PDB file of C-alpha atoms in Angstrom:
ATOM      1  CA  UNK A  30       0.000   0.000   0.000  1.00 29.00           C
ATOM      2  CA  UNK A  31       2.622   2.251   0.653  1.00 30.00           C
ATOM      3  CA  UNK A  32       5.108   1.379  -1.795  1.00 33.00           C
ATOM      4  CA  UNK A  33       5.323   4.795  -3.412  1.00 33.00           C
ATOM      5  CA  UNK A  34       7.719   6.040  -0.781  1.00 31.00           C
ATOM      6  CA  UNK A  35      10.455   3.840  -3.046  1.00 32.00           C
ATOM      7  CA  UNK A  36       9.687   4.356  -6.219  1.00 32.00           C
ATOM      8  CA  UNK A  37       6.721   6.141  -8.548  1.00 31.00           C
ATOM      9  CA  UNK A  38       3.866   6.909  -6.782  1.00 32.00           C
ATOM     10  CA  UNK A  39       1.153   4.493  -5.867  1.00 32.00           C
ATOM     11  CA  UNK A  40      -2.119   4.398  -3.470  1.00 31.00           C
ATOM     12  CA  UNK A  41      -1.723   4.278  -0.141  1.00 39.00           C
ATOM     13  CA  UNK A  42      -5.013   5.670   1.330  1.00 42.00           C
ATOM     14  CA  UNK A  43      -7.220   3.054   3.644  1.00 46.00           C
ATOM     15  CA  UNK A  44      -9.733   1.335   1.867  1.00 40.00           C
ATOM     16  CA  UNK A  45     -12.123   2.379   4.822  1.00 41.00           C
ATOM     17  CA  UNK A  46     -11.275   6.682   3.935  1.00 42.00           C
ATOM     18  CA  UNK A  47     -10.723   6.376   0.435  1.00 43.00           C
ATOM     19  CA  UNK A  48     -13.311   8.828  -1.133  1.00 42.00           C
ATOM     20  CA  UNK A  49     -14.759   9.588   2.351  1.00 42.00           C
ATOM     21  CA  UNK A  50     -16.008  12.985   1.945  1.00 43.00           C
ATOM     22  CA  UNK A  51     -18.449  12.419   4.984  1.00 44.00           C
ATOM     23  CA  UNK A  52     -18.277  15.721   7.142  1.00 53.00           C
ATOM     24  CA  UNK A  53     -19.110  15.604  10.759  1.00 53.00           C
ATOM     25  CA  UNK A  54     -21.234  18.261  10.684  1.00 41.00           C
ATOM     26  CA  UNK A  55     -23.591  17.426   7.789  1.00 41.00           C
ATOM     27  CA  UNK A  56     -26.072  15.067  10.126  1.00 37.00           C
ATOM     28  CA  UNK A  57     -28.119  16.118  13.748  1.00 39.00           C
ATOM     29  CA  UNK A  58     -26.224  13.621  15.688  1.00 79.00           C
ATOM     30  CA  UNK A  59     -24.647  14.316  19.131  1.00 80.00           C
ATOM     31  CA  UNK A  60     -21.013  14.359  17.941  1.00 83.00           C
ATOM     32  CA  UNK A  61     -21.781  16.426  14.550  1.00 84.00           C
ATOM     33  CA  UNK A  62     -23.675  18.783  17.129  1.00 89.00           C
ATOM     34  CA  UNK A  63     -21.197  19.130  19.910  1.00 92.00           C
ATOM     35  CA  UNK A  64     -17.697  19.567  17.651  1.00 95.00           C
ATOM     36  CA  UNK A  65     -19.984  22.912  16.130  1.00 96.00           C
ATOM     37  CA  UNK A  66     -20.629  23.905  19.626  1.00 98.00           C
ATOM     38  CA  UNK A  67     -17.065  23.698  20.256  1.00 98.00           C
ATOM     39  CA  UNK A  68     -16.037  25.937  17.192  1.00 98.00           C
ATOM     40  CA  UNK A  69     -19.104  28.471  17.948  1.00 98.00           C
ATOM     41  CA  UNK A  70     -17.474  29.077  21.407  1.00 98.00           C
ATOM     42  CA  UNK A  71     -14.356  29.614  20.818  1.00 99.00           C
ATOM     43  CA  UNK A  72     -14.804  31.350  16.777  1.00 98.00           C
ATOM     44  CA  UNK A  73     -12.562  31.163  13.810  1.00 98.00           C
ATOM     45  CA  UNK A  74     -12.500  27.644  11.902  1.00 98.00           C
ATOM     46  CA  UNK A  75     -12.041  24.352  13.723  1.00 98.00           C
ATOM     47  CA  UNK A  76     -11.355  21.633  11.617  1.00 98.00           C
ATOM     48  CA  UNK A  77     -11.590  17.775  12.903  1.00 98.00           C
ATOM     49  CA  UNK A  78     -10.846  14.223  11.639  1.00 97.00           C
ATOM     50  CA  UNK A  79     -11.117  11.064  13.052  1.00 98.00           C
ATOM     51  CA  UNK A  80      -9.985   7.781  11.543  1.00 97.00           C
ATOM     52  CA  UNK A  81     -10.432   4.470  13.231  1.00 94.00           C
ATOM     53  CA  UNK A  82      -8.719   1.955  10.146  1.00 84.00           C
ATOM     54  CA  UNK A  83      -9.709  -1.173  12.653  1.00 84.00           C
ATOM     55  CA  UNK A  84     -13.240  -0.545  11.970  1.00 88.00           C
ATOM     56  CA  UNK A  85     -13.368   1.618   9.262  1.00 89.00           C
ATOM     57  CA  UNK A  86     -14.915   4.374  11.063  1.00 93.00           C
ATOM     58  CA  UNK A  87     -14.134   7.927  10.079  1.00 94.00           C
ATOM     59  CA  UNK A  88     -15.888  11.333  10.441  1.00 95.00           C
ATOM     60  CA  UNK A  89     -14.652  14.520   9.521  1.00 95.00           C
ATOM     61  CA  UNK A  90     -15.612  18.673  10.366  1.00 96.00           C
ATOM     62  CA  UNK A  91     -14.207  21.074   7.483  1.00 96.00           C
ATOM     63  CA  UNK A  92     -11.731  18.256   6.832  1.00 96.00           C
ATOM     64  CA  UNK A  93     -11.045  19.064   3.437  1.00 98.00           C
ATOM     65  CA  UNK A  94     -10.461  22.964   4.485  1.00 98.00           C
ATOM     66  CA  UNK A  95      -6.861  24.214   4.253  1.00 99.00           C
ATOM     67  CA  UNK A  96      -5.408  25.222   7.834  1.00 99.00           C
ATOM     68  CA  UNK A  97      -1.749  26.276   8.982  1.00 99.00           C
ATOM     69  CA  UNK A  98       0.447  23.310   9.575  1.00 99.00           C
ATOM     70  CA  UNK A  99       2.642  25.079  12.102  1.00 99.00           C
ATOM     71  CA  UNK A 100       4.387  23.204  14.513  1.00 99.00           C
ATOM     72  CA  UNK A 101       2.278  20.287  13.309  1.00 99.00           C
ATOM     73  CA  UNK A 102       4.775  19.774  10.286  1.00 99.00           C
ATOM     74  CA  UNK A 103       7.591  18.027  12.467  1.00 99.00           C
ATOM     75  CA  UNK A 104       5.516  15.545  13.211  1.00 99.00           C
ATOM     76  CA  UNK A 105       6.034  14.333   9.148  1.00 99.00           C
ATOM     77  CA  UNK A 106       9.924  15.980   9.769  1.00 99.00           C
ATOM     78  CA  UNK A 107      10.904  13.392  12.220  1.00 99.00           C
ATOM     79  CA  UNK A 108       9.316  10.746  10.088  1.00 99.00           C
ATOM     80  CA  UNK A 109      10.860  10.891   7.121  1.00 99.00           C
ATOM     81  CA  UNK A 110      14.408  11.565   8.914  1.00 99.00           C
ATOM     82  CA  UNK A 111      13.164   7.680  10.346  1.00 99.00           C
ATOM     83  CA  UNK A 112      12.393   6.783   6.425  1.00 99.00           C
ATOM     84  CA  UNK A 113      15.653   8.001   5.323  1.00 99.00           C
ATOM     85  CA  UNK A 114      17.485   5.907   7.822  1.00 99.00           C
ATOM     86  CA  UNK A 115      15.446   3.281   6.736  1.00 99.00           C
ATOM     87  CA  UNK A 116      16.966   3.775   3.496  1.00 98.00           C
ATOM     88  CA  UNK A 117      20.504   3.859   4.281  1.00 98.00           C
ATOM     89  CA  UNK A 118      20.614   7.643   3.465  1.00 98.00           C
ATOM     90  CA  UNK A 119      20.164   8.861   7.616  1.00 99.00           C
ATOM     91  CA  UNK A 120      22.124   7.923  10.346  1.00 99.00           C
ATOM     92  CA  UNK A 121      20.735   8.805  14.010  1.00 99.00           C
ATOM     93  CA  UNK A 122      24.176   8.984  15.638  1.00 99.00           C
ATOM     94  CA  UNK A 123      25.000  11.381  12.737  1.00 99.00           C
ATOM     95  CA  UNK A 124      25.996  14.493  14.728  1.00 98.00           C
ATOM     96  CA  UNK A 125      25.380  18.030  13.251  1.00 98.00           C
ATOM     97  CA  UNK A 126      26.630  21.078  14.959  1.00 98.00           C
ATOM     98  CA  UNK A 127      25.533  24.299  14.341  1.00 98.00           C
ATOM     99  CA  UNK A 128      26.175  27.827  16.216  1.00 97.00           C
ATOM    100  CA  UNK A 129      24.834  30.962  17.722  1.00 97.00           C
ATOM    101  CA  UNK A 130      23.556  32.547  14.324  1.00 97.00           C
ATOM    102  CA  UNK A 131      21.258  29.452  13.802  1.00 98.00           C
ATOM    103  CA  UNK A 132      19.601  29.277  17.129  1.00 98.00           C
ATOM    104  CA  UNK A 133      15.812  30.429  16.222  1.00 98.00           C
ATOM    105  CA  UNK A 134      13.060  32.081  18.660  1.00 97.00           C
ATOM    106  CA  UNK A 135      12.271  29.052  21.119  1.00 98.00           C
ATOM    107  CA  UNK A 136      15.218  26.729  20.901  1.00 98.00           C
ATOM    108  CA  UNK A 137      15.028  24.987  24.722  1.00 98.00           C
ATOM    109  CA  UNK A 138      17.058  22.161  23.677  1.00 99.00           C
ATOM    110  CA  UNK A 139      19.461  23.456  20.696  1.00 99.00           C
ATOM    111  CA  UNK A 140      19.922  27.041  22.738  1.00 98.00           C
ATOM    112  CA  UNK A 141      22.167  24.238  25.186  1.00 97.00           C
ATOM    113  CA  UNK A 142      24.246  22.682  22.469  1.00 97.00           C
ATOM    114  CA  UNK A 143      26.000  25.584  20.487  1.00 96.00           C
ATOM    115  CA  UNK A 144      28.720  25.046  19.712  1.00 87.00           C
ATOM    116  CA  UNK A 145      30.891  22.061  19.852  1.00 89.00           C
ATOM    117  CA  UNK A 146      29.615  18.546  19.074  1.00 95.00           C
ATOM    118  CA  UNK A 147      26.451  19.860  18.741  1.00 97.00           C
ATOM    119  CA  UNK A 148      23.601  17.253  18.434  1.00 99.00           C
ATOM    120  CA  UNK A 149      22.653  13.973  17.106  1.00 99.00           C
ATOM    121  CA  UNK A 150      20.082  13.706  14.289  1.00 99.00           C
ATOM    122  CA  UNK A 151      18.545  11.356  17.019  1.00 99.00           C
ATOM    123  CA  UNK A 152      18.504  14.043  19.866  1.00 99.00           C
ATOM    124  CA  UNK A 153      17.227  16.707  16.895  1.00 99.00           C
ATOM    125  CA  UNK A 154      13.678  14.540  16.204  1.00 99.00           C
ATOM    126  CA  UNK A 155      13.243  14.188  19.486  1.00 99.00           C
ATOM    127  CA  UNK A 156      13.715  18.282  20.143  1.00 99.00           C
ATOM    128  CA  UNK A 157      11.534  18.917  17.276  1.00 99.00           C
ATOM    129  CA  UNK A 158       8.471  16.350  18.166  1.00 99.00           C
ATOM    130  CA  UNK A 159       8.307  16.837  22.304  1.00 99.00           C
ATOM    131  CA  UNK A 160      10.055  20.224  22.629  1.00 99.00           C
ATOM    132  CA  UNK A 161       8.732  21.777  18.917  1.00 99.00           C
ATOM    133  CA  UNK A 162      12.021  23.259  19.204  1.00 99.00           C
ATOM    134  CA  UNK A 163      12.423  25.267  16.033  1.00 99.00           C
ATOM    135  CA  UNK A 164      16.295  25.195  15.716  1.00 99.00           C
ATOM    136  CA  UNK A 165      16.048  21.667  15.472  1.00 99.00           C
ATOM    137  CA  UNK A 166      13.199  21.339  13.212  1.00 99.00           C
ATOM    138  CA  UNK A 167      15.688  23.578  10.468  1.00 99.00           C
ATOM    139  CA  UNK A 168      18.599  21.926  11.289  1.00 99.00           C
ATOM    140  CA  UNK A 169      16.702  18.390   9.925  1.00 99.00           C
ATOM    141  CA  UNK A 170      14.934  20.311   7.438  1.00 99.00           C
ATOM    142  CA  UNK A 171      18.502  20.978   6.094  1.00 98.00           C
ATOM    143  CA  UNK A 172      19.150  17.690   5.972  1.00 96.00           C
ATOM    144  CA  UNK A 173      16.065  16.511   3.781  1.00 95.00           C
ATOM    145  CA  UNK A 174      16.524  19.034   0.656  1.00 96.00           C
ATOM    146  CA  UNK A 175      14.643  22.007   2.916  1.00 98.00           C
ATOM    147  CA  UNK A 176      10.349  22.387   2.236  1.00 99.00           C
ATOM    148  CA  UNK A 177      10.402  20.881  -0.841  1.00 98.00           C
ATOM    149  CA  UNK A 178      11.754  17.843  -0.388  1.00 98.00           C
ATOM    150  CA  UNK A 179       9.338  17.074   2.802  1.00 99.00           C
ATOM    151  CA  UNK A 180       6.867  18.440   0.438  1.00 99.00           C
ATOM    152  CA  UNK A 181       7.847  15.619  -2.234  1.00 99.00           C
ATOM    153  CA  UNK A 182       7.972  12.921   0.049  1.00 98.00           C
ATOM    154  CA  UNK A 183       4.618  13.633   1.528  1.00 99.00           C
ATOM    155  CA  UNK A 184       3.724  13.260  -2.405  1.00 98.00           C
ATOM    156  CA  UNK A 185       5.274  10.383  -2.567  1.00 98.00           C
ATOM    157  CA  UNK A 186       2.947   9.178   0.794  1.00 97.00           C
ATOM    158  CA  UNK A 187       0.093   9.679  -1.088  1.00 97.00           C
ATOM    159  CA  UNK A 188      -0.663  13.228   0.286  1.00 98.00           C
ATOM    160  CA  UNK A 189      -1.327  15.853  -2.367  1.00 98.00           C
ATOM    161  CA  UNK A 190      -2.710  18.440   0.311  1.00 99.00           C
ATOM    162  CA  UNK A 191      -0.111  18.781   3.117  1.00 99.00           C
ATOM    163  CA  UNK A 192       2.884  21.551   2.118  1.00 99.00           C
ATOM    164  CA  UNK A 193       5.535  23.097   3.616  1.00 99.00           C
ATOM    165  CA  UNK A 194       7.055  26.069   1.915  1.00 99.00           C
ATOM    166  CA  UNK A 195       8.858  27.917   4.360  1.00 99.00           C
ATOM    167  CA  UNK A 196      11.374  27.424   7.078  1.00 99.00           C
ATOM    168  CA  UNK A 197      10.834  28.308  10.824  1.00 99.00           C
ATOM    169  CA  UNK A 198       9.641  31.163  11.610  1.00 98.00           C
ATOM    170  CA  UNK A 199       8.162  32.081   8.454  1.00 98.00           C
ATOM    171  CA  UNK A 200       6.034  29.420   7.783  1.00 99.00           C
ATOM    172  CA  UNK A 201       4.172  30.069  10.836  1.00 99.00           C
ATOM    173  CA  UNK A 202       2.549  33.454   9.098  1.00 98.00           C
ATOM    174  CA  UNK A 203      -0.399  31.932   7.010  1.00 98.00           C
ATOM    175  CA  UNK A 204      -3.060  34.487   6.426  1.00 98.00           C
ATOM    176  CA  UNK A 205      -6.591  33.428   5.466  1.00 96.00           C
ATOM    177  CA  UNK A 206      -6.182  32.592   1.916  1.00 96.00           C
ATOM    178  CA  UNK A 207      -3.026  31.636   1.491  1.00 98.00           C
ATOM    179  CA  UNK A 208      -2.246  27.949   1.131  1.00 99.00           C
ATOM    180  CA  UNK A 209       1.217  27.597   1.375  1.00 99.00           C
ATOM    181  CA  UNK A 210       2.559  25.880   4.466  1.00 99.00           C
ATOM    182  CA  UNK A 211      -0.942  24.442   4.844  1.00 99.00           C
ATOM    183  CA  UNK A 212      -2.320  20.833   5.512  1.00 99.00           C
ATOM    184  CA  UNK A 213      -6.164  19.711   5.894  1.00 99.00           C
ATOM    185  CA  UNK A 214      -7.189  17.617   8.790  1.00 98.00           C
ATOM    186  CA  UNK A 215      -8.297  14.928   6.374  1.00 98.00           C
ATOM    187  CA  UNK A 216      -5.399  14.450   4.917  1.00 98.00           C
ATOM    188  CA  UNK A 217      -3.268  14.920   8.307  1.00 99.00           C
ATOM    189  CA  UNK A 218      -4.998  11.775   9.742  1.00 98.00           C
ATOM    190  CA  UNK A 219      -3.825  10.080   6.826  1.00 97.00           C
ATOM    191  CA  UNK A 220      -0.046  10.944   7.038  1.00 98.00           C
ATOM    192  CA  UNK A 221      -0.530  10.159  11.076  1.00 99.00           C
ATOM    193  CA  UNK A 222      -1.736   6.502  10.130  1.00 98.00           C
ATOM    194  CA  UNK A 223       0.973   5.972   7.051  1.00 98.00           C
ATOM    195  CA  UNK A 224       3.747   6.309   9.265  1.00 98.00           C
ATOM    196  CA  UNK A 225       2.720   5.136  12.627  1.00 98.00           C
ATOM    197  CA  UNK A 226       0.543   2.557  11.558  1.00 96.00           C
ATOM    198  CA  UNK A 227       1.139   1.768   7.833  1.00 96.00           C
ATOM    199  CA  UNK A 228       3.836   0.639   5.872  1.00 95.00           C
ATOM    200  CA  UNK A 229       5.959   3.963   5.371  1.00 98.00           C
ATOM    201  CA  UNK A 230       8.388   3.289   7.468  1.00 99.00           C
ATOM    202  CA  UNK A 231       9.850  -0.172   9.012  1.00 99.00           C
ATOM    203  CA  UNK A 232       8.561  -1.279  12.280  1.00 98.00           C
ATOM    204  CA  UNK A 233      11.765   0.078  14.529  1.00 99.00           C
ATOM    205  CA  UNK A 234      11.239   3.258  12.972  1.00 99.00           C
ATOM    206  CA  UNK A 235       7.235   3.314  13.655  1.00 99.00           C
ATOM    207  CA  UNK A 236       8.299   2.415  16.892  1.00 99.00           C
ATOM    208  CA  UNK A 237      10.888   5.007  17.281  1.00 99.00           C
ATOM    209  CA  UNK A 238       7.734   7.772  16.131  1.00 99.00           C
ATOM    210  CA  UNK A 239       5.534   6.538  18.512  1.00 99.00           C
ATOM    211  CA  UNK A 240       8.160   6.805  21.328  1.00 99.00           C
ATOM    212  CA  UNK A 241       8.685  10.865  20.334  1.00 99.00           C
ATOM    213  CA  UNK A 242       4.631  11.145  20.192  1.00 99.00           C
ATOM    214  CA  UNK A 243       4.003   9.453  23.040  1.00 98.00           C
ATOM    215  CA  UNK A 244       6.474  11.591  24.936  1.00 98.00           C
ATOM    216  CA  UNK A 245       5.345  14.943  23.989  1.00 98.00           C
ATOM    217  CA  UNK A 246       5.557  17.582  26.012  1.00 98.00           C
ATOM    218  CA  UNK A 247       3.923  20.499  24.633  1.00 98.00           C
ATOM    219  CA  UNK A 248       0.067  18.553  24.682  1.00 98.00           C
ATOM    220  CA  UNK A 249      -0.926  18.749  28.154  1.00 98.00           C
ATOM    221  CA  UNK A 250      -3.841  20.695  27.713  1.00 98.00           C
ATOM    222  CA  UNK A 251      -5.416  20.075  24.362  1.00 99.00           C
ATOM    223  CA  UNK A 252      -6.325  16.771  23.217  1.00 99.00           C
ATOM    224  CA  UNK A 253      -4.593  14.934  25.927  1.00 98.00           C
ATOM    225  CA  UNK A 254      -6.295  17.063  28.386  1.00 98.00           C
ATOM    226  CA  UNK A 255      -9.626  15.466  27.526  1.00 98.00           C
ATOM    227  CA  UNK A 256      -8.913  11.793  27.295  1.00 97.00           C
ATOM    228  CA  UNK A 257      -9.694   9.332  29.770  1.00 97.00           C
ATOM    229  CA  UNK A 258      -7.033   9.116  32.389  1.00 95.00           C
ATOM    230  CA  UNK A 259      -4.983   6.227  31.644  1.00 94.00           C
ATOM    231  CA  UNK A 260      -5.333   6.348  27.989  1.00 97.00           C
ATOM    232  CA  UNK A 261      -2.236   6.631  25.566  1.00 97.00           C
ATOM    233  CA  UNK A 262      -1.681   9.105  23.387  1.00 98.00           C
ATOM    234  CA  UNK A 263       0.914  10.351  20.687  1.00 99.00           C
ATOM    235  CA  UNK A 264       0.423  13.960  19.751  1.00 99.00           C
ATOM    236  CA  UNK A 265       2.481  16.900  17.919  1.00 99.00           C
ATOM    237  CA  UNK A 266       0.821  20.201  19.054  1.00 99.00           C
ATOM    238  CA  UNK A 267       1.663  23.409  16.562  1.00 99.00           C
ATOM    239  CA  UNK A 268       0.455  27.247  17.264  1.00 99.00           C
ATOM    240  CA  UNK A 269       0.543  30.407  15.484  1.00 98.00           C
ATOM    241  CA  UNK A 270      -0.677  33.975  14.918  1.00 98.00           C
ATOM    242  CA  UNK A 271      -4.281  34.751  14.261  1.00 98.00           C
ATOM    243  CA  UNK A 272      -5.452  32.621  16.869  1.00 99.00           C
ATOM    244  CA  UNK A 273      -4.092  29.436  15.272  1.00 99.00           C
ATOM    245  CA  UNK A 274      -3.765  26.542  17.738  1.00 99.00           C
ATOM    246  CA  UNK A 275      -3.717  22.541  16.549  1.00 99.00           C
ATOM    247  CA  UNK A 276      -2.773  19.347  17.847  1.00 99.00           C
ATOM    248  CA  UNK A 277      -2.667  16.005  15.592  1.00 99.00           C
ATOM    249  CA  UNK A 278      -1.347  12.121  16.650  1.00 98.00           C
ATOM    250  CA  UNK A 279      -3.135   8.992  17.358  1.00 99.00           C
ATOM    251  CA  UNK A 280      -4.414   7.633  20.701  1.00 98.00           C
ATOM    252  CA  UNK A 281      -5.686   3.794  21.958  1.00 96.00           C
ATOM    253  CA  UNK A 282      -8.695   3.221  23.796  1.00 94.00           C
ATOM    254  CA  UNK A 283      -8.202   0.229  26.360  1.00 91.00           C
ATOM    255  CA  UNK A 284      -7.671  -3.286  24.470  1.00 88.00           C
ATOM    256  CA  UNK A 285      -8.346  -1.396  21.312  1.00 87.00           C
ATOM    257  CA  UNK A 286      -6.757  -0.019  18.200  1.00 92.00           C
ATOM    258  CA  UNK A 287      -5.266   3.055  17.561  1.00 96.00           C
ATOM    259  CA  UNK A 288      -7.373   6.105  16.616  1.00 98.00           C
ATOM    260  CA  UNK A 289      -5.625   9.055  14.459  1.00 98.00           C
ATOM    261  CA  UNK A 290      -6.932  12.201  15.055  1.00 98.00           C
ATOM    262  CA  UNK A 291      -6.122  15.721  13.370  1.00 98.00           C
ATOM    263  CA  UNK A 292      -7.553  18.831  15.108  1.00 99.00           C
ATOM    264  CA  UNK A 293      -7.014  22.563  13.755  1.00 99.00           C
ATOM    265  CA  UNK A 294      -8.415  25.744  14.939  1.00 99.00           C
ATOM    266  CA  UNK A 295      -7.424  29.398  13.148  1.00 99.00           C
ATOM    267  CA  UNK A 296      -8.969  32.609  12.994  1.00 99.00           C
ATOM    268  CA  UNK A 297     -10.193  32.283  17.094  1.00 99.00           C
ATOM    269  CA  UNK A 298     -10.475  35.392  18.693  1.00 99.00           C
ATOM    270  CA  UNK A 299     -10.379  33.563  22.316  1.00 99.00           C
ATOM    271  CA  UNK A 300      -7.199  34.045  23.904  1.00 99.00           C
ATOM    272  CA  UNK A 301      -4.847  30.666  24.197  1.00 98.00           C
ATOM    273  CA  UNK A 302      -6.686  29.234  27.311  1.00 99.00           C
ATOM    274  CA  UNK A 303      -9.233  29.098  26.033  1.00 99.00           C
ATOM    275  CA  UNK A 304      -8.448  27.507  22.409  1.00 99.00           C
ATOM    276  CA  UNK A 305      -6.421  24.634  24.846  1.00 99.00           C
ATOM    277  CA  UNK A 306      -9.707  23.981  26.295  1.00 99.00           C
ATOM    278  CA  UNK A 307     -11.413  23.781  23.231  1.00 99.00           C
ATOM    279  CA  UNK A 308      -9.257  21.194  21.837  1.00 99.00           C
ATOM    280  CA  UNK A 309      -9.391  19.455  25.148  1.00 99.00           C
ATOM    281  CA  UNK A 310     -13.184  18.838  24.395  1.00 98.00           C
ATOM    282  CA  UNK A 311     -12.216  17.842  21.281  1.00 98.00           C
ATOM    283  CA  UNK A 312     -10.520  14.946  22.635  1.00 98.00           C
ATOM    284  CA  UNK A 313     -13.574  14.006  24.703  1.00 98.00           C
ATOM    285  CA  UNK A 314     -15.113  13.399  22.115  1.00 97.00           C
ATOM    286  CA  UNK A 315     -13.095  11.628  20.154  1.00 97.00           C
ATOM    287  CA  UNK A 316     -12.433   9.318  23.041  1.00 97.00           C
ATOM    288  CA  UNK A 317     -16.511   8.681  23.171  1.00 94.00           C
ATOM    289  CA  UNK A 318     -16.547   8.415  19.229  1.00 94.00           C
ATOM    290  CA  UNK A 319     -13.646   5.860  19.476  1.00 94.00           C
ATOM    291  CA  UNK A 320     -15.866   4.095  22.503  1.00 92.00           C
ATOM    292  CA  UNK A 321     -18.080   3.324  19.746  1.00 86.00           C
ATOM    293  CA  UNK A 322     -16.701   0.880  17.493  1.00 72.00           C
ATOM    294  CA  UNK A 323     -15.472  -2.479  18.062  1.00 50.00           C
ATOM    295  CA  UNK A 324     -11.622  -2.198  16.944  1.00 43.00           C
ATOM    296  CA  UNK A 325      -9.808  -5.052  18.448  1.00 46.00           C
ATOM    297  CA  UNK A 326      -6.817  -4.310  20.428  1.00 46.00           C
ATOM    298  CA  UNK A 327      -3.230  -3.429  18.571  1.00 40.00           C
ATOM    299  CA  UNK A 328      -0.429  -5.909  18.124  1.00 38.00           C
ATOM    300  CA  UNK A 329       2.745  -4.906  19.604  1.00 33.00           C
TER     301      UNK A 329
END
C-alpha cells in the first residue's frame, strides 16, 4: 500500500477513507452537534478528523479545508528523517553542529548545544516532536533538501494536500487565503496513520515515532487534556498567529486499536486558554466516538 515512498507513486489511502467525503457536521447527531458547539465558542474555523482503520470508522468537520500546519509539520519531519534511515541515506548517531547565528526564537534544547559537538540527528527529532524546538526542526529540514523535499515525500505518501514552503519562523505566518505551508485535517490523519501505523516506514522506525509522540511535552492541555485518564496518546501540538492553535497524533482506547486524530483551529479570537480547552473537548469526544466501534486491540 505504501510502496510509493520507493519508487513512482502508488495508493496508499485506507480502503475504509478512500473517497470519504463524509463531514461531521452534515447530520443532527450528538457528535456532529457538539464539535460545532465547540467551534461556535471559541470562533474562527475548527477543523476535525477522526480515523479508526480497525473498523473503518471515520468522520470529519471542514476536513477538506486548508489550515496552517505550524508546529504540526515536524511531526512528518521526524518521520521521514526515520524513512531516510530506513533507506541507508540517515544515520541517528549522525551528529550536526551548528552555532549561535542558527539558534531560532524558542530553541530549549538546541539554545544548550552551540557550539561544539552539537547534536545527534537522534537528539534533533526528538527536540523537534516533544520540545517543537524550532532550531532543530531547520537543522533536519537541512538535511532533507529544505520544504520541498518534505513536500515531495509527503507526495510520494500519497498526500497531495499537506505543504511546507517555508522554514521556521516564516512558515508560521499563514493568512486566510493563502495555502502555502498548509495541511487539511483529512489528509493529516492520513499521514498520522501511514507512518505510525502503515507501511511507510519499518517497524523500529514506527516504533521510534511513537516513542517521540508518546512523549510529547507540549500537549498537556489540548487533546490529551480530555482523554480518559490512563489512555495513551501520541500527539504533535503546533500554534501560530491569528489565533491558530492545533494538535494532531493517534491515541488507543483500552484493548483497542489506535485512533488518528487531526484537530485545527485558526482565525479564534479567544485568547490561548481558552483555544487549549477547546481542543481538550475535542478529545472528549473523540475518546466517546472511538468508545463506539469495536476495533480489536493493537499488536505490539
Amino acid at each position: 500500500m505504501v510502496a510509493a515512498v520507493c519508487g513512482a507513486a502508488a495508493p496508499w489511502v485506507p480502503d475504509a477513507w478512500a473517497g470519504g467525503k463524509k463531514s461531521m457536521g452534515s447530520g443532527s447527531d450528538a457528535l456532529a452537534r457538539a464539535v460545532q458547539e465547540i467551534e461556535a465558542s471559541v470562533g474562527g474555523r475548527l477543523g476535525v478528523a477522526l480515523l479508526d482503520m480497525a473498523t473503518g470508522r471515520q468522520r470529519a468537520h471542514r476536513g477538506d479545508e486548508r489550515f496552517p500546519l505550524c508546529s504540526t509539520f515536524k511531526l512528518v519531519l521526524a518521520a521521514h528523517v526515520l524513512r531516510r534511515v530506513d533507506q541507508g541515506q540517515e544515520r541517528l548517531d549522525r551528529r550536526i553542529t551548528y552555532g549561535k547565528s542558527d539558534l531560532m526564537e524558542y530553541s530549549p534544547a538546541t539554545e544548550r548545544h552551540v557550539g561544539g559537538d552539537g547534536m545527534t540527528v537522534e537528539q534533533l527529532c526528538e527536540a523537534a516532536v516533544t520540545l517543537s524546538d524550532n532550531t532543530a526542526a531547520n537543522l533536519l529540514l537541512g538535511t532533507q533538501g529544505g520544504p520541498l523535499g518534505l513536500t515531495a515525500w509527503l507526495r510520494s505518501l500519497g498526500d497531495s494536500q499537506t505543504r511546507l514552503d517555508r522554514m521556521e519562523p516564516a512558515l508560521n505566518d499563514v493568512p486566510p487565503g493563502e495555502v502555502r505551508d498548509t495541511t487539511t485535517p483529512r489528509a493529516m490523519a492520513r499521514t498520522v496513520w501511514a507512518v505510525t501505523q502503515g507501511e511507510a516506514l519499518s517497524s523500529a522506525a514506527r516504533a521510534q515515532m511513537l516513542a517521540w509522540l508518546v512523549g510529547n511535552r507540549t500537549g498537556d492541555r489540548r487533546l490529551r487534556a480530555g482523554m480518559p485518564e490512563g489512555w495513551r496518546i501520541g500527539e504533535k501540538t503546533g500554534t501560530g498567529p491569528r489565533g491558530t492553535s492545533n494538535d494532531i497524533g493517534l491515541f488507543w482506547p483500552p484493548d483497542r486499536g489506535a485512533v488518528m486524530v487531526s484537530c485545527y483551529l485558526t482565525g479564534s479570537p479567544a485568547p490561548a486558554e481558552q483555544r487549549d480547552a477547546a481542543l481538550a473537548r475535542v478529545g472528549a469526544l473523540a475518546a466517546r466516538w472511538a468508545l463506539e466501534g469495536t476495533a480489536p486491540a493493537a499488536k505490539g
